Amino acid sequence: MKALLLRMVSKTSFALGSWFVRFVAWWIATGYFLFRPSRRRSSILLYQVIFPGRSPWYSLYCAWRQFHSFAGTYADRIEAYANKDQTTQAKGREKLIEAGRRGTGGIILISHMGSYEVAVRAFQELGLRLLIIMGERESKQVARDQRETLMAQGIQIHVATAQDASPFGGLDALKFIREGGFVSLAGDLVWTDQRSLAPVTFFNREMGFPAGPHLLALVSGAPLFTLFTVRVKKGKYELLLSAPRHVKALSRRERNAAIQKSAQDYAGSLEAMVRRHPFQWYIFEPFFPEVPDEQKGASIGPPVQAAGREER
């Protein structure tokens, strides 16, 4: 149904212009904000942690901005499929190109910011072989025709389930990297076994972030890149790619510490990016636990992170 609606809106926009798809997207976002209280509340709680000490009205305003910012990415996507102009600036891609030329492959650690499809198109322009690992819920959020379009363009997609023996998609991902390919995984949400978590400090809270991407970097020996996709304005995006880093451990005893350090480095980068672009972190389900009124302003104990995103 979602894929059909997306195609209908896209075809109508061809005839009426891009204003139509943005008009529809704005109202859909407004409907979700007004009539999906669980998602609205999750968003409000998110911003209460990001902006502690601000009023509840400010958190509500942030949630409104987040919902409509997300709608803007859908409008940009449809415009891109309609062959409208879309500009993407990539910063730091030189090291990624170098890794591609050397055939070492790599891990690209992404977040739920901006639009992953913009990043995918940028990778294609660089001629990189790419494998995207998605969680089950994430795969449902990407319409089937969109996945088929990506696969037709040479992008491989693996859907990881809770039953996967490996936290990063099995031996296929490791083989893909060793053949010179790049594997893309999300680093901010858990979509497989809850036991595969690395403890990090994030917005002054003790969290568990996915350990899989960092373990994959350790096992493969390939460089790990952190990528953020930021929407600068309508139809304009910026890709921010970190310098490569290697996750190394001299012994099995040091392995957990190496994975934790890599996860903490990523958590610090994500926190800085969220502070710069707070409305572009598209988390719409409980991420931080709600703090009781009597504990607000006091020290916060270790929470449990929710696994995966609610289907949008």
PDB file of N, CA and C in Angstrom, residues 197-283:
ATOM      1  N   LEU A 197      25.910  -5.898  22.137  1.00  0.00           N
ATOM      2  CA  LEU A 197      25.949  -4.471  22.413  1.00  0.00           C
ATOM      3  C   LEU A 197      27.311  -4.075  22.956  1.00  0.00           C
ATOM      4  N   ALA A 198      27.717  -2.871  22.593  1.00  0.00           N
ATOM      5  CA  ALA A 198      28.942  -2.303  23.149  1.00  0.00           C
ATOM      6  C   ALA A 198      28.551  -1.146  24.050  1.00  0.00           C
ATOM      7  N   PRO A 199      28.995  -1.111  25.290  1.00  0.00           N
ATOM      8  CA  PRO A 199      28.622  -0.017  26.203  1.00  0.00           C
ATOM      9  C   PRO A 199      29.295   1.292  25.799  1.00  0.00           C
ATOM     10  N   VAL A 200      28.485   2.357  25.732  1.00  0.00           N
ATOM     11  CA  VAL A 200      28.995   3.677  25.379  1.00  0.00           C
ATOM     12  C   VAL A 200      28.314   4.717  26.264  1.00  0.00           C
ATOM     13  N   THR A 201      28.925   5.885  26.318  1.00  0.00           N
ATOM     14  CA  THR A 201      28.303   7.037  26.963  1.00  0.00           C
ATOM     15  C   THR A 201      27.784   7.950  25.868  1.00  0.00           C
ATOM     16  N   PHE A 202      26.480   8.249  25.931  1.00  0.00           N
ATOM     17  CA  PHE A 202      25.833   9.003  24.857  1.00  0.00           C
ATOM     18  C   PHE A 202      24.859   9.988  25.488  1.00  0.00           C
ATOM     19  N   PHE A 203      25.076  11.276  25.272  1.00  0.00           N
ATOM     20  CA  PHE A 203      24.279  12.315  25.917  1.00  0.00           C
ATOM     21  C   PHE A 203      24.223  12.094  27.430  1.00  0.00           C
ATOM     22  N   ASN A 204      25.380  11.835  27.993  1.00  0.00           N
ATOM     23  CA  ASN A 204      25.551  11.659  29.441  1.00  0.00           C
ATOM     24  C   ASN A 204      24.800  10.455  29.994  1.00  0.00           C
ATOM     25  N   ARG A 205      24.481   9.499  29.137  1.00  0.00           N
ATOM     26  CA  ARG A 205      23.817   8.280  29.581  1.00  0.00           C
ATOM     27  C   ARG A 205      24.610   7.066  29.140  1.00  0.00           C
ATOM     28  N   GLU A 206      24.521   6.027  29.963  1.00  0.00           N
ATOM     29  CA  GLU A 206      25.165   4.770  29.613  1.00  0.00           C
ATOM     30  C   GLU A 206      24.212   3.987  28.721  1.00  0.00           C
ATOM     31  N   MET A 207      24.682   3.719  27.479  1.00  0.00           N
ATOM     32  CA  MET A 207      23.838   3.074  26.472  1.00  0.00           C
ATOM     33  C   MET A 207      24.513   1.807  25.977  1.00  0.00           C
ATOM     34  N   GLY A 208      23.779   1.066  25.164  1.00  0.00           N
ATOM     35  CA  GLY A 208      24.349  -0.056  24.433  1.00  0.00           C
ATOM     36  C   GLY A 208      24.162   0.175  22.956  1.00  0.00           C
ATOM     37  N   PHE A 209      25.263   0.328  22.209  1.00  0.00           N
ATOM     38  CA  PHE A 209      25.195   0.517  20.756  1.00  0.00           C
ATOM     39  C   PHE A 209      25.591  -0.790  20.067  1.00  0.00           C
ATOM     40  N   PRO A 210      25.143  -0.995  18.835  1.00  0.00           N
ATOM     41  CA  PRO A 210      25.477  -2.244  18.133  1.00  0.00           C
ATOM     42  C   PRO A 210      26.982  -2.483  18.066  1.00  0.00           C
ATOM     43  N   ALA A 211      27.391  -3.672  18.458  1.00  0.00           N
ATOM     44  CA  ALA A 211      28.804  -4.033  18.393  1.00  0.00           C
ATOM     45  C   ALA A 211      29.191  -4.616  17.044  1.00  0.00           C
ATOM     46  N   GLY A 212      28.192  -5.079  16.275  1.00  0.00           N
ATOM     47  CA  GLY A 212      28.448  -5.781  15.022  1.00  0.00           C
ATOM     48  C   GLY A 212      29.368  -5.062  14.047  1.00  0.00           C
ATOM     49  N   PRO A 213      29.112  -3.770  13.720  1.00  0.00           N
ATOM     50  CA  PRO A 213      29.977  -3.093  12.753  1.00  0.00           C
ATOM     51  C   PRO A 213      31.436  -3.030  13.199  1.00  0.00           C
ATOM     52  N   HIS A 214      31.651  -2.834  14.477  1.00  0.00           N
ATOM     53  CA  HIS A 214      33.013  -2.717  15.005  1.00  0.00           C
ATOM     54  C   HIS A 214      33.689  -4.092  15.069  1.00  0.00           C
ATOM     55  N   LEU A 215      32.902  -5.118  15.362  1.00  0.00           N
ATOM     56  CA  LEU A 215      33.424  -6.475  15.328  1.00  0.00           C
ATOM     57  C   LEU A 215      33.804  -6.864  13.902  1.00  0.00           C
ATOM     58  N   LEU A 216      32.986  -6.474  12.947  1.00  0.00           N
ATOM     59  CA  LEU A 216      33.283  -6.760  11.534  1.00  0.00           C
ATOM     60  C   LEU A 216      34.583  -6.089  11.120  1.00  0.00           C
ATOM     61  N   ALA A 217      34.794  -4.847  11.571  1.00  0.00           N
ATOM     62  CA  ALA A 217      36.036  -4.145  11.248  1.00  0.00           C
ATOM     63  C   ALA A 217      37.229  -4.857  11.887  1.00  0.00           C
ATOM     64  N   LEU A 218      37.039  -5.368  13.095  1.00  0.00           N
ATOM     65  CA  LEU A 218      38.116  -6.064  13.784  1.00  0.00           C
ATOM     66  C   LEU A 218      38.469  -7.368  13.076  1.00  0.00           C
ATOM     67  N   VAL A 219      37.454  -8.149  12.728  1.00  0.00           N
ATOM     68  CA  VAL A 219      37.681  -9.459  12.110  1.00  0.00           C
ATOM     69  C   VAL A 219      38.252  -9.318  10.701  1.00  0.00           C
ATOM     70  N   SER A 220      37.739  -8.353   9.935  1.00  0.00           N
ATOM     71  CA  SER A 220      38.153  -8.199   8.541  1.00  0.00           C
ATOM     72  C   SER A 220      39.479  -7.468   8.403  1.00  0.00           C
ATOM     73  N   GLY A 221      39.801  -6.616   9.376  1.00  0.00           N
ATOM     74  CA  GLY A 221      40.988  -5.798   9.258  1.00  0.00           C
ATOM     75  C   GLY A 221      40.817  -4.628   8.315  1.00  0.00           C
ATOM     76  N   ALA A 222      39.611  -4.433   7.797  1.00  0.00           N
ATOM     77  CA  ALA A 222      39.335  -3.362   6.841  1.00  0.00           C
ATOM     78  C   ALA A 222      39.081  -2.049   7.577  1.00  0.00           C
ATOM     79  N   PRO A 223      39.301  -0.927   6.914  1.00  0.00           N
ATOM     80  CA  PRO A 223      39.051   0.369   7.550  1.00  0.00           C
ATOM     81  C   PRO A 223      37.566   0.611   7.782  1.00  0.00           C
ATOM     82  N   LEU A 224      37.269   1.328   8.852  1.00  0.00           N
ATOM     83  CA  LEU A 224      35.890   1.681   9.184  1.00  0.00           C
ATOM     84  C   LEU A 224      35.713   3.187   8.984  1.00  0.00           C
ATOM     85  N   PHE A 225      34.708   3.549   8.188  1.00  0.00           N
ATOM     86  CA  PHE A 225      34.390   4.951   7.923  1.00  0.00           C
ATOM     87  C   PHE A 225      33.052   5.293   8.573  1.00  0.00           C
ATOM     88  N   THR A 226      32.961   6.461   9.160  1.00  0.00           N
ATOM     89  CA  THR A 226      31.688   6.952   9.681  1.00  0.00           C
ATOM     90  C   THR A 226      31.121   7.965   8.702  1.00  0.00           C
ATOM     91  N   LEU A 227      29.869   7.742   8.295  1.00  0.00           N
ATOM     92  CA  LEU A 227      29.238   8.606   7.297  1.00  0.00           C
ATOM     93  C   LEU A 227      27.987   9.252   7.870  1.00  0.00           C
ATOM     94  N   PHE A 228      27.869  10.558   7.684  1.00  0.00           N
ATOM     95  CA  PHE A 228      26.649  11.287   8.027  1.00  0.00           C
ATOM     96  C   PHE A 228      26.134  11.983   6.774  1.00  0.00           C
ATOM     97  N   THR A 229      24.839  11.851   6.552  1.00  0.00           N
ATOM     98  CA  THR A 229      24.183  12.521   5.438  1.00  0.00           C
ATOM     99  C   THR A 229      23.295  13.616   5.995  1.00  0.00           C
ATOM    100  N   VAL A 230      23.558  14.862   5.636  1.00  0.00           N
ATOM    101  CA  VAL A 230      22.852  16.009   6.201  1.00  0.00           C
ATOM    102  C   VAL A 230      22.118  16.752   5.094  1.00  0.00           C
ATOM    103  N   ARG A 231      20.862  17.043   5.344  1.00  0.00           N
ATOM    104  CA  ARG A 231      20.060  17.834   4.407  1.00  0.00           C
ATOM    105  C   ARG A 231      20.300  19.315   4.688  1.00  0.00           C
ATOM    106  N   VAL A 232      20.963  19.980   3.764  1.00  0.00           N
ATOM    107  CA  VAL A 232      21.310  21.383   3.942  1.00  0.00           C
ATOM    108  C   VAL A 232      20.096  22.268   3.704  1.00  0.00           C
ATOM    109  N   LYS A 233      19.378  22.000   2.616  1.00  0.00           N
ATOM    110  CA  LYS A 233      18.122  22.670   2.305  1.00  0.00           C
ATOM    111  C   LYS A 233      17.395  21.822   1.274  1.00  0.00           C
ATOM    112  N   LYS A 234      16.297  22.286   0.773  1.00  0.00           N
ATOM    113  CA  LYS A 234      15.486  21.494  -0.137  1.00  0.00           C
ATOM    114  C   LYS A 234      16.314  20.988  -1.313  1.00  0.00           C
ATOM    115  N   GLY A 235      16.421  19.663  -1.418  1.00  0.00           N
ATOM    116  CA  GLY A 235      17.128  19.056  -2.528  1.00  0.00           C
ATOM    117  C   GLY A 235      18.644  19.165  -2.463  1.00  0.00           C
ATOM    118  N   LYS A 236      19.184  19.675  -1.375  1.00  0.00           N
ATOM    119  CA  LYS A 236      20.626  19.854  -1.246  1.00  0.00           C
ATOM    120  C   LYS A 236      21.125  19.061  -0.033  1.00  0.00           C
ATOM    121  N   TYR A 237      22.087  18.191  -0.258  1.00  0.00           N
ATOM    122  CA  TYR A 237      22.606  17.337   0.802  1.00  0.00           C
ATOM    123  C   TYR A 237      24.123  17.449   0.885  1.00  0.00           C
ATOM    124  N   GLU A 238      24.621  17.126   2.067  1.00  0.00           N
ATOM    125  CA  GLU A 238      26.053  17.104   2.309  1.00  0.00           C
ATOM    126  C   GLU A 238      26.421  15.777   2.942  1.00  0.00           C
ATOM    127  N   LEU A 239      27.417  15.119   2.368  1.00  0.00           N
ATOM    128  CA  LEU A 239      27.918  13.869   2.914  1.00  0.00           C
ATOM    129  C   LEU A 239      29.203  14.162   3.675  1.00  0.00           C
ATOM    130  N   LEU A 240      29.249  13.745   4.924  1.00  0.00           N
ATOM    131  CA  LEU A 240      30.411  13.972   5.772  1.00  0.00           C
ATOM    132  C   LEU A 240      31.011  12.618   6.117  1.00  0.00           C
ATOM    133  N   LEU A 241      32.186  12.351   5.571  1.00  0.00           N
ATOM    134  CA  LEU A 241      32.826  11.057   5.744  1.00  0.00           C
ATOM    135  C   LEU A 241      34.074  11.225   6.600  1.00  0.00           C
ATOM    136  N   SER A 242      34.177  10.416   7.639  1.00  0.00           N
ATOM    137  CA  SER A 242      35.317  10.521   8.553  1.00  0.00           C
ATOM    138  C   SER A 242      36.562   9.910   7.928  1.00  0.00           C
ATOM    139  N   ALA A 243      37.694  10.190   8.533  1.00  0.00           N
ATOM    140  CA  ALA A 243      38.926   9.493   8.169  1.00  0.00           C
ATOM    141  C   ALA A 243      38.789   8.029   8.568  1.00  0.00           C
ATOM    142  N   PRO A 244      39.427   7.120   7.848  1.00  0.00           N
ATOM    143  CA  PRO A 244      39.312   5.698   8.208  1.00  0.00           C
ATOM    144  C   PRO A 244      40.011   5.397   9.518  1.00  0.00           C
ATOM    145  N   ARG A 245      39.461   4.484  10.257  1.00  0.00           N
ATOM    146  CA  ARG A 245      40.133   4.015  11.459  1.00  0.00           C
ATOM    147  C   ARG A 245      40.076   2.488  11.482  1.00  0.00           C
ATOM    148  N   HIS A 246      41.041   1.883  12.140  1.00  0.00           N
ATOM    149  CA  HIS A 246      41.118   0.427  12.216  1.00  0.00           C
ATOM    150  C   HIS A 246      40.867  -0.025  13.650  1.00  0.00           C
ATOM    151  N   VAL A 247      40.088  -1.064  13.762  1.00  0.00           N
ATOM    152  CA  VAL A 247      39.804  -1.658  15.073  1.00  0.00           C
ATOM    153  C   VAL A 247      40.748  -2.842  15.239  1.00  0.00           C
ATOM    154  N   LYS A 248      41.690  -2.716  16.154  1.00  0.00           N
ATOM    155  CA  LYS A 248      42.723  -3.743  16.312  1.00  0.00           C
ATOM    156  C   LYS A 248      42.800  -4.213  17.755  1.00  0.00           C
ATOM    157  N   ALA A 249      43.126  -5.476  17.902  1.00  0.00           N
ATOM    158  CA  ALA A 249      43.347  -6.060  19.228  1.00  0.00           C
ATOM    159  C   ALA A 249      44.467  -7.081  19.100  1.00  0.00           C
ATOM    160  N   LEU A 250      45.451  -7.003  19.980  1.00  0.00           N
ATOM    161  CA  LEU A 250      46.594  -7.910  19.924  1.00  0.00           C
ATOM    162  C   LEU A 250      46.252  -9.288  20.470  1.00  0.00           C
ATOM    163  N   SER A 251      45.202  -9.377  21.269  1.00  0.00           N
ATOM    164  CA  SER A 251      44.799 -10.662  21.840  1.00  0.00           C
ATOM    165  C   SER A 251      43.289 -10.674  22.022  1.00  0.00           C
ATOM    166  N   ARG A 252      42.739 -11.854  22.256  1.00  0.00           N
ATOM    167  CA  ARG A 252      41.305 -11.963  22.489  1.00  0.00           C
ATOM    168  C   ARG A 252      40.893 -11.180  23.730  1.00  0.00           C
ATOM    169  N   ARG A 253      41.790 -11.080  24.686  1.00  0.00           N
ATOM    170  CA  ARG A 253      41.491 -10.345  25.904  1.00  0.00           C
ATOM    171  C   ARG A 253      41.252  -8.870  25.620  1.00  0.00           C
ATOM    172  N   GLU A 254      41.910  -8.347  24.588  1.00  0.00           N
ATOM    173  CA  GLU A 254      41.797  -6.931  24.260  1.00  0.00           C
ATOM    174  C   GLU A 254      40.666  -6.650  23.264  1.00  0.00           C
ATOM    175  N   ARG A 255      40.033  -7.697  22.778  1.00  0.00           N
ATOM    176  CA  ARG A 255      39.043  -7.512  21.721  1.00  0.00           C
ATOM    177  C   ARG A 255      37.862  -6.668  22.167  1.00  0.00           C
ATOM    178  N   ASN A 256      37.294  -6.976  23.316  1.00  0.00           N
ATOM    179  CA  ASN A 256      36.127  -6.224  23.785  1.00  0.00           C
ATOM    180  C   ASN A 256      36.455  -4.757  24.006  1.00  0.00           C
ATOM    181  N   ALA A 257      37.657  -4.495  24.541  1.00  0.00           N
ATOM    182  CA  ALA A 257      38.051  -3.106  24.772  1.00  0.00           C
ATOM    183  C   ALA A 257      38.195  -2.353  23.449  1.00  0.00           C
ATOM    184  N   ALA A 258      38.720  -3.019  22.414  1.00  0.00           N
ATOM    185  CA  ALA A 258      38.887  -2.379  21.115  1.00  0.00           C
ATOM    186  C   ALA A 258      37.530  -2.073  20.481  1.00  0.00           C
ATOM    187  N   ILE A 259      36.599  -3.006  20.601  1.00  0.00           N
ATOM    188  CA  ILE A 259      35.255  -2.804  20.058  1.00  0.00           C
ATOM    189  C   ILE A 259      34.551  -1.674  20.799  1.00  0.00           C
ATOM    190  N   GLN A 260      34.688  -1.663  22.126  1.00  0.00           N
ATOM    191  CA  GLN A 260      34.047  -0.614  22.920  1.00  0.00           C
ATOM    192  C   GLN A 260      34.612   0.757  22.571  1.00  0.00           C
ATOM    193  N   LYS A 261      35.922   0.859  22.390  1.00  0.00           N
ATOM    194  CA  LYS A 261      36.531   2.143  22.047  1.00  0.00           C
ATOM    195  C   LYS A 261      36.028   2.638  20.693  1.00  0.00           C
ATOM    196  N   SER A 262      35.937   1.726  19.723  1.00  0.00           N
ATOM    197  CA  SER A 262      35.450   2.120  18.402  1.00  0.00           C
ATOM    198  C   SER A 262      33.999   2.576  18.476  1.00  0.00           C
ATOM    199  N   ALA A 263      33.177   1.842  19.244  1.00  0.00           N
ATOM    200  CA  ALA A 263      31.773   2.226  19.405  1.00  0.00           C
ATOM    201  C   ALA A 263      31.653   3.574  20.098  1.00  0.00           C
ATOM    202  N   GLN A 264      32.515   3.836  21.087  1.00  0.00           N
ATOM    203  CA  GLN A 264      32.470   5.124  21.780  1.00  0.00           C
ATOM    204  C   GLN A 264      32.904   6.263  20.864  1.00  0.00           C
ATOM    205  N   ASP A 265      33.890   6.017  20.012  1.00  0.00           N
ATOM    206  CA  ASP A 265      34.291   7.033  19.037  1.00  0.00           C
ATOM    207  C   ASP A 265      33.110   7.398  18.134  1.00  0.00           C
ATOM    208  N   TYR A 266      32.388   6.371  17.693  1.00  0.00           N
ATOM    209  CA  TYR A 266      31.212   6.623  16.859  1.00  0.00           C
ATOM    210  C   TYR A 266      30.138   7.366  17.641  1.00  0.00           C
ATOM    211  N   ALA A 267      29.884   6.956  18.882  1.00  0.00           N
ATOM    212  CA  ALA A 267      28.860   7.613  19.700  1.00  0.00           C
ATOM    213  C   ALA A 267      29.184   9.085  19.902  1.00  0.00           C
ATOM    214  N   GLY A 268      30.450   9.404  20.108  1.00  0.00           N
ATOM    215  CA  GLY A 268      30.837  10.797  20.259  1.00  0.00           C
ATOM    216  C   GLY A 268      30.602  11.598  18.988  1.00  0.00           C
ATOM    217  N   SER A 269      30.913  10.989  17.831  1.00  0.00           N
ATOM    218  CA  SER A 269      30.680  11.671  16.554  1.00  0.00           C
ATOM    219  C   SER A 269      29.188  11.878  16.312  1.00  0.00           C
ATOM    220  N   LEU A 270      28.381  10.856  16.621  1.00  0.00           N
ATOM    221  CA  LEU A 270      26.940  10.965  16.433  1.00  0.00           C
ATOM    222  C   LEU A 270      26.351  12.040  17.340  1.00  0.00           C
ATOM    223  N   GLU A 271      26.790  12.084  18.590  1.00  0.00           N
ATOM    224  CA  GLU A 271      26.269  13.096  19.507  1.00  0.00           C
ATOM    225  C   GLU A 271      26.585  14.499  18.996  1.00  0.00           C
ATOM    226  N   ALA A 272      27.799  14.713  18.522  1.00  0.00           N
ATOM    227  CA  ALA A 272      28.162  16.024  17.984  1.00  0.00           C
ATOM    228  C   ALA A 272      27.309  16.379  16.777  1.00  0.00           C
ATOM    229  N   MET A 273      27.030  15.388  15.919  1.00  0.00           N
ATOM    230  CA  MET A 273      26.231  15.654  14.728  1.00  0.00           C
ATOM    231  C   MET A 273      24.774  15.927  15.093  1.00  0.00           C
ATOM    232  N   VAL A 274      24.232  15.199  16.071  1.00  0.00           N
ATOM    233  CA  VAL A 274      22.853  15.429  16.504  1.00  0.00           C
ATOM    234  C   VAL A 274      22.718  16.818  17.119  1.00  0.00           C
ATOM    235  N   ARG A 275      23.718  17.253  17.854  1.00  0.00           N
ATOM    236  CA  ARG A 275      23.675  18.601  18.430  1.00  0.00           C
ATOM    237  C   ARG A 275      23.668  19.665  17.330  1.00  0.00           C
ATOM    238  N   ARG A 276      24.353  19.388  16.235  1.00  0.00           N
ATOM    239  CA  ARG A 276      24.390  20.348  15.123  1.00  0.00           C
ATOM    240  C   ARG A 276      23.120  20.307  14.291  1.00  0.00           C
ATOM    241  N   HIS A 277      22.531  19.111  14.136  1.00  0.00           N
ATOM    242  CA  HIS A 277      21.344  18.945  13.288  1.00  0.00           C
ATOM    243  C   HIS A 277      20.305  18.105  14.046  1.00  0.00           C
ATOM    244  N   PRO A 278      19.740  18.632  15.112  1.00  0.00           N
ATOM    245  CA  PRO A 278      18.879  17.820  15.982  1.00  0.00           C
ATOM    246  C   PRO A 278      17.606  17.322  15.329  1.00  0.00           C
ATOM    247  N   PHE A 279      17.107  18.004  14.308  1.00  0.00           N
ATOM    248  CA  PHE A 279      15.836  17.596  13.711  1.00  0.00           C
ATOM    249  C   PHE A 279      16.019  16.575  12.594  1.00  0.00           C
ATOM    250  N   GLN A 280      17.272  16.214  12.304  1.00  0.00           N
ATOM    251  CA  GLN A 280      17.526  15.263  11.221  1.00  0.00           C
ATOM    252  C   GLN A 280      17.921  13.879  11.733  1.00  0.00           C
ATOM    253  N   TRP A 281      17.819  13.675  13.023  1.00  0.00           N
ATOM    254  CA  TRP A 281      18.029  12.332  13.560  1.00  0.00           C
ATOM    255  C   TRP A 281      16.659  11.682  13.667  1.00  0.00           C
ATOM    256  N   TYR A 282      16.360  10.748  12.761  1.00  0.00           N
ATOM    257  CA  TYR A 282      15.001  10.253  12.598  1.00  0.00           C
ATOM    258  C   TYR A 282      14.766   8.991  13.432  1.00  0.00           C
ATOM    259  N   ILE A 283      14.592   9.225  14.726  1.00  0.00           N
ATOM    260  CA  ILE A 283      14.263   8.167  15.679  1.00  0.00           C
ATOM    261  C   ILE A 283      12.827   8.414  16.147  1.00  0.00           C
TER     262      ILE A 283
END
